[in-house]
Amino acid sequence: MERFSVAVALAALSLCALAASPAGAAPSSSARLGGALAQVDGSSATLANGAIARRWRIDSARHVSTVSLRDVRRRTELSARRSPDFSLALGGVSTSSQSGWSLRDVRAERAPRDPARPDTEGAVELVFRYDALLTGSGLELMRTFTLHPGAPAMAVSSTLVNHTPAAARVGKYSLDELTSPQRVSAEVDAYNGGSDWRDDYRHVSHPAGQFDSEGEVARFDDGHAAGWYFVSERRGGAMHRVGRESSGRTFAGVDSARDLFDFGPLMSDPPDYNRLANPVYPVPVRERTLPPGGTLRLGRAYLGVYSGGRQGAATGFAELFATQVMPHFDRSVAINSFHPWNHGPGLSDHNLRQQVDRARALGIESFMLDDQWQGGPGGESGDWRFDQARFPYEDDAGPQPEWVEYLHHRHMKLGLWMSPLEFNSQSRTYAAHPDWACAPAGDVSAQVPDDAGLGAWDVTNPGFRAHLTGVIDRLVSEQGVKEFKFDFMTWLDCPPHDYLDYEDAFVSLVRSFEARHPRVTFEIDETNDQRSWAFESAALGPSWFDNGHLHGSTFPAKQLHDIWSAAPWLPPSSIGSGLLDGTLSARYHARYLVPMALLGHVTFWTDLRKIPKAEARETAWWVRWYERHRSALAGAVAESTSTDPIDGRSWAAFQPWRGGKGYLFAFRQAGGPAVQSIRVRGTAPGRTYAVRDVRTGRTVARASGRSLAAGLQLRIARPFSARVLSVEPARRR
């Protein structure tokens, strides 16, 4: 079926092919993988699978246009006949794929394997290489389009290389774009991080007519719940743009001039928190600078097609993102030491041995030591060695403290917190290499009294990068670390690099760690500052997302809000928050709290000795169930209710779904009736499904997919209760 669909797509594309010009011809090449095809043939290039197909034309001037974008399943053409696929302001001059650049070559090939993601399936790609037409420019642009078999979206990554002796200024640019004759409505999703300071992580708007808005997602709908979308793999921020022009041009891109400064932890009040937009825009106070001989990664974006409205678009993308882009990190059930013991005496060998024993009884698999496992002479932040006063060694007999040996003997995994970009002023590394600091800001912040240390390294510095790589290698090999939690990221200007260079350098460093240690999880703390949320962070690994700063809400409502804010475009399995963090009470029980956590990156944040026996038994049951079914919860999750649950009253329901079956997680908060009608999406209309309560094993319903899509009548008798239902095709009787 897949091969047939590709053939149909290529046949349809050939109807709009224009005559080849010898001057515009490119050497023929092709690559196939499963149902995906990349092909270059004279004056055209094609990328297609059974879901999406795109065709480019190369004219006699070596300019490139998108001449077709088809939704293969719906047999719908979305593109105008000659649509540029990028724009780029270079030194104040506007350029695009149709002007200012000449295509050097384009080739079709198998996408190289990502060593950091060895479990992903392969892909095919088209690599376009352009030369700037500016006299003596010596600038090269490489755009790589990647498509996986069956995926509804293709990715494009853009990189600039400067072969000249002069710096180049990079202004506003699009990562991908499409000009379409179709009349469509628009929806924009803009993401903000910083759950310690704010609750509005996701803003959804529906701009009419022309717009140029902050956002990482733009969906364009033809009025029949179908169309196309862009997703930008950048963090939230004023510079990250999506838009539409009167010509029908739609785009996702970056406009760095809209940004002025990142206050980091210095400003945490609404409405702008730590972000300061450029007050004199469009005057470009801040733009990207590409130094002589330098390389600048402009970013990655996705262009996809969809049906099924918002949920269909988002879950189709999220499944691609979860399986092919995000690292396949170990979804261990973990405990973190910070909230129960913080920096106090409880963070010690003697106390935590008792926690290890309790953790094993509950089924917890991993133990994350948070801040202050490091310390003492030669061990401070920046040195990154165990504080021997808290975690003594046994007569220097081996590289591991006794507590780490105890943990491993109990067959549990070790996780370590780190502030990789910061140092304590007493660290030996800083004393030996003060030139590695981000001057002058990093040297000044090092003087702020803090146990962890607030001095900031220059992450672009090669010496520091080599040092930190060695630290990670040592902790993995000597201590057996399986997960790192990276915290305290704040993007800084370290002249001649600006804070956007700093951010990019951090991302590239984490990717290098992942390539060296593909079975180690790298978690990014997204609780405050202007960090990497949303898609930039999720592409690196899970996020520690919520420290429980409630801003007037309750903890369970805030956790449901976190899941609701991530879904449907991001898999909620990538975000973590504290489980049973002082929340067990006469109102909130494990049977309500634990199922919430199972939709995320499960992390206990409590003294396990304080969990009552009955609640411990209930918790252990859910942990065992999760460990049998976690792979089914790791991909796309649809929002089955539309109201933000942060109000503490609304029902909230979420639907993980994969391979024609899945689960429905439903939560009744303080308000609403005991019975709700919840639509189950993804079912086949004529098929019969069995719906079972996973906790009791009882069958709730046997119903057709058509009936479930219309609404499942679900009863939850008491407020602050949850039900988890499995939905799968019924066996024939």
PDB file of N, CA and C in Angstrom, residues 337 342-343 347 369-391 416-420 422-424 427 450-453 471 474-475 488:
ATOM      1  N   SER A 337      15.995  13.938  44.994  1.00  0.00           N
ATOM      2  CA  SER A 337      16.290  14.237  46.398  1.00  0.00           C
ATOM      3  C   SER A 337      15.963  15.660  46.818  1.00  0.00           C
ATOM      4  N   ASN A 342      16.662  18.938  50.097  1.00  0.00           N
ATOM      5  CA  ASN A 342      17.298  20.176  49.657  1.00  0.00           C
ATOM      6  C   ASN A 342      18.807  20.109  49.883  1.00  0.00           C
ATOM      7  N   HIS A 343      19.369  21.132  50.555  1.00  0.00           N
ATOM      8  CA  HIS A 343      20.805  21.151  50.856  1.00  0.00           C
ATOM      9  C   HIS A 343      21.094  20.718  52.289  1.00  0.00           C
ATOM     10  N   LEU A 347      20.488  15.023  52.982  1.00  0.00           N
ATOM     11  CA  LEU A 347      21.153  14.633  51.725  1.00  0.00           C
ATOM     12  C   LEU A 347      22.484  13.986  52.103  1.00  0.00           C
ATOM     13  N   LEU A 369      20.213  12.303  42.485  1.00  0.00           N
ATOM     14  CA  LEU A 369      20.757  13.194  43.503  1.00  0.00           C
ATOM     15  C   LEU A 369      20.767  14.604  42.936  1.00  0.00           C
ATOM     16  N   ASP A 370      20.063  15.497  43.599  1.00  0.00           N
ATOM     17  CA  ASP A 370      19.995  16.877  43.127  1.00  0.00           C
ATOM     18  C   ASP A 370      21.169  17.682  43.707  1.00  0.00           C
ATOM     19  N   ASP A 371      21.066  18.972  43.631  1.00  0.00           N
ATOM     20  CA  ASP A 371      22.140  19.893  44.003  1.00  0.00           C
ATOM     21  C   ASP A 371      22.710  19.578  45.391  1.00  0.00           C
ATOM     22  N   GLN A 372      24.035  19.668  45.491  1.00  0.00           N
ATOM     23  CA  GLN A 372      24.862  19.461  46.676  1.00  0.00           C
ATOM     24  C   GLN A 372      25.330  18.032  46.862  1.00  0.00           C
ATOM     25  N   TRP A 373      25.147  17.168  45.872  1.00  0.00           N
ATOM     26  CA  TRP A 373      25.929  15.920  45.897  1.00  0.00           C
ATOM     27  C   TRP A 373      27.387  16.251  45.663  1.00  0.00           C
ATOM     28  N   GLN A 374      27.619  17.363  44.962  1.00  0.00           N
ATOM     29  CA  GLN A 374      28.974  17.828  44.674  1.00  0.00           C
ATOM     30  C   GLN A 374      29.448  18.747  45.787  1.00  0.00           C
ATOM     31  N   GLY A 375      30.747  18.873  45.972  1.00  0.00           N
ATOM     32  CA  GLY A 375      31.229  19.822  46.964  1.00  0.00           C
ATOM     33  C   GLY A 375      32.534  19.413  47.594  1.00  0.00           C
ATOM     34  N   GLY A 376      33.054  20.299  48.460  1.00  0.00           N
ATOM     35  CA  GLY A 376      34.324  20.056  49.117  1.00  0.00           C
ATOM     36  C   GLY A 376      35.495  20.400  48.209  1.00  0.00           C
ATOM     37  N   PRO A 377      36.711  20.316  48.730  1.00  0.00           N
ATOM     38  CA  PRO A 377      37.890  20.641  47.932  1.00  0.00           C
ATOM     39  C   PRO A 377      37.976  19.777  46.675  1.00  0.00           C
ATOM     40  N   GLY A 378      38.025  20.437  45.528  1.00  0.00           N
ATOM     41  CA  GLY A 378      38.132  19.716  44.259  1.00  0.00           C
ATOM     42  C   GLY A 378      36.834  19.132  43.761  1.00  0.00           C
ATOM     43  N   GLY A 379      35.731  19.421  44.473  1.00  0.00           N
ATOM     44  CA  GLY A 379      34.465  18.825  44.073  1.00  0.00           C
ATOM     45  C   GLY A 379      33.357  19.812  43.772  1.00  0.00           C
ATOM     46  N   GLU A 380      33.596  21.116  43.963  1.00  0.00           N
ATOM     47  CA  GLU A 380      32.537  22.106  43.810  1.00  0.00           C
ATOM     48  C   GLU A 380      31.988  22.129  42.382  1.00  0.00           C
ATOM     49  N   SER A 381      30.861  22.847  42.220  1.00  0.00           N
ATOM     50  CA  SER A 381      30.313  23.023  40.878  1.00  0.00           C
ATOM     51  C   SER A 381      31.399  23.596  39.961  1.00  0.00           C
ATOM     52  N   GLY A 382      31.587  22.963  38.866  1.00  0.00           N
ATOM     53  CA  GLY A 382      32.704  23.280  37.973  1.00  0.00           C
ATOM     54  C   GLY A 382      33.732  22.169  38.004  1.00  0.00           C
ATOM     55  N   ASP A 383      33.943  21.554  39.202  1.00  0.00           N
ATOM     56  CA  ASP A 383      34.825  20.390  39.344  1.00  0.00           C
ATOM     57  C   ASP A 383      34.028  19.094  39.198  1.00  0.00           C
ATOM     58  N   TRP A 384      32.864  19.070  39.865  1.00  0.00           N
ATOM     59  CA  TRP A 384      31.899  17.979  39.752  1.00  0.00           C
ATOM     60  C   TRP A 384      32.438  16.644  40.249  1.00  0.00           C
ATOM     61  N   ARG A 385      32.719  16.636  41.564  1.00  0.00           N
ATOM     62  CA  ARG A 385      33.056  15.395  42.269  1.00  0.00           C
ATOM     63  C   ARG A 385      32.220  15.323  43.545  1.00  0.00           C
ATOM     64  N   PHE A 386      32.004  14.104  44.037  1.00  0.00           N
ATOM     65  CA  PHE A 386      31.158  13.905  45.209  1.00  0.00           C
ATOM     66  C   PHE A 386      31.732  14.601  46.434  1.00  0.00           C
ATOM     67  N   ASP A 387      30.828  15.214  47.212  1.00  0.00           N
ATOM     68  CA  ASP A 387      31.178  15.781  48.511  1.00  0.00           C
ATOM     69  C   ASP A 387      31.389  14.613  49.476  1.00  0.00           C
ATOM     70  N   GLN A 388      32.618  14.385  49.884  1.00  0.00           N
ATOM     71  CA  GLN A 388      32.933  13.207  50.699  1.00  0.00           C
ATOM     72  C   GLN A 388      32.408  13.328  52.121  1.00  0.00           C
ATOM     73  N   ALA A 389      32.053  14.534  52.548  1.00  0.00           N
ATOM     74  CA  ALA A 389      31.434  14.657  53.867  1.00  0.00           C
ATOM     75  C   ALA A 389      30.015  14.088  53.848  1.00  0.00           C
ATOM     76  N   ARG A 390      29.316  14.219  52.745  1.00  0.00           N
ATOM     77  CA  ARG A 390      27.967  13.669  52.613  1.00  0.00           C
ATOM     78  C   ARG A 390      27.998  12.217  52.139  1.00  0.00           C
ATOM     79  N   PHE A 391      28.919  11.920  51.234  1.00  0.00           N
ATOM     80  CA  PHE A 391      28.965  10.603  50.597  1.00  0.00           C
ATOM     81  C   PHE A 391      30.401  10.060  50.667  1.00  0.00           C
ATOM     82  N   LEU A 416      22.253  12.288  38.283  1.00  0.00           N
ATOM     83  CA  LEU A 416      22.919  13.406  38.958  1.00  0.00           C
ATOM     84  C   LEU A 416      22.447  14.737  38.380  1.00  0.00           C
ATOM     85  N   TRP A 417      22.124  15.658  39.272  1.00  0.00           N
ATOM     86  CA  TRP A 417      21.862  17.051  38.907  1.00  0.00           C
ATOM     87  C   TRP A 417      23.177  17.737  38.581  1.00  0.00           C
ATOM     88  N   MET A 418      23.164  18.663  37.628  1.00  0.00           N
ATOM     89  CA  MET A 418      24.328  19.508  37.352  1.00  0.00           C
ATOM     90  C   MET A 418      23.853  20.869  36.862  1.00  0.00           C
ATOM     91  N   SER A 419      24.630  21.895  37.182  1.00  0.00           N
ATOM     92  CA  SER A 419      24.473  23.201  36.532  1.00  0.00           C
ATOM     93  C   SER A 419      25.678  23.327  35.596  1.00  0.00           C
ATOM     94  N   PRO A 420      25.606  22.730  34.404  1.00  0.00           N
ATOM     95  CA  PRO A 420      26.816  22.545  33.589  1.00  0.00           C
ATOM     96  C   PRO A 420      27.440  23.847  33.109  1.00  0.00           C
ATOM     97  N   GLU A 422      27.582  26.653  34.879  1.00  0.00           N
ATOM     98  CA  GLU A 422      27.916  27.547  35.981  1.00  0.00           C
ATOM     99  C   GLU A 422      28.916  26.890  36.934  1.00  0.00           C
ATOM    100  N   PHE A 423      29.552  27.717  37.753  1.00  0.00           N
ATOM    101  CA  PHE A 423      30.598  27.219  38.642  1.00  0.00           C
ATOM    102  C   PHE A 423      30.563  27.965  39.969  1.00  0.00           C
ATOM    103  N   ASN A 424      31.105  27.300  40.983  1.00  0.00           N
ATOM    104  CA  ASN A 424      31.323  27.915  42.282  1.00  0.00           C
ATOM    105  C   ASN A 424      32.679  28.627  42.245  1.00  0.00           C
ATOM    106  N   SER A 427      35.806  26.684  43.082  1.00  0.00           N
ATOM    107  CA  SER A 427      36.192  25.490  42.336  1.00  0.00           C
ATOM    108  C   SER A 427      37.628  25.603  41.837  1.00  0.00           C
ATOM    109  N   ASP A 450      26.303  31.594  46.979  1.00  0.00           N
ATOM    110  CA  ASP A 450      25.353  30.542  46.625  1.00  0.00           C
ATOM    111  C   ASP A 450      26.060  29.206  46.772  1.00  0.00           C
ATOM    112  N   ASP A 451      25.362  28.226  47.365  1.00  0.00           N
ATOM    113  CA  ASP A 451      25.982  26.916  47.565  1.00  0.00           C
ATOM    114  C   ASP A 451      26.409  26.281  46.252  1.00  0.00           C
ATOM    115  N   ALA A 452      25.538  26.372  45.268  1.00  0.00           N
ATOM    116  CA  ALA A 452      25.846  25.720  43.994  1.00  0.00           C
ATOM    117  C   ALA A 452      26.891  26.502  43.220  1.00  0.00           C
ATOM    118  N   GLY A 453      26.848  27.820  43.317  1.00  0.00           N
ATOM    119  CA  GLY A 453      27.740  28.657  42.536  1.00  0.00           C
ATOM    120  C   GLY A 453      27.022  29.226  41.342  1.00  0.00           C
ATOM    121  N   VAL A 471      34.197  15.639  32.068  1.00  0.00           N
ATOM    122  CA  VAL A 471      33.444  15.419  33.307  1.00  0.00           C
ATOM    123  C   VAL A 471      32.313  14.426  33.068  1.00  0.00           C
ATOM    124  N   ARG A 474      33.638  10.949  32.610  1.00  0.00           N
ATOM    125  CA  ARG A 474      34.105  10.364  33.876  1.00  0.00           C
ATOM    126  C   ARG A 474      32.936   9.910  34.745  1.00  0.00           C
ATOM    127  N   LEU A 475      31.902  10.734  34.857  1.00  0.00           N
ATOM    128  CA  LEU A 475      30.773  10.374  35.707  1.00  0.00           C
ATOM    129  C   LEU A 475      30.009   9.176  35.148  1.00  0.00           C
ATOM    130  N   PHE A 488      19.944  25.619  35.772  1.00  0.00           N
ATOM    131  CA  PHE A 488      20.561  26.943  35.870  1.00  0.00           C
ATOM    132  C   PHE A 488      21.019  27.491  34.515  1.00  0.00           C
TER     133      PHE A 488
END
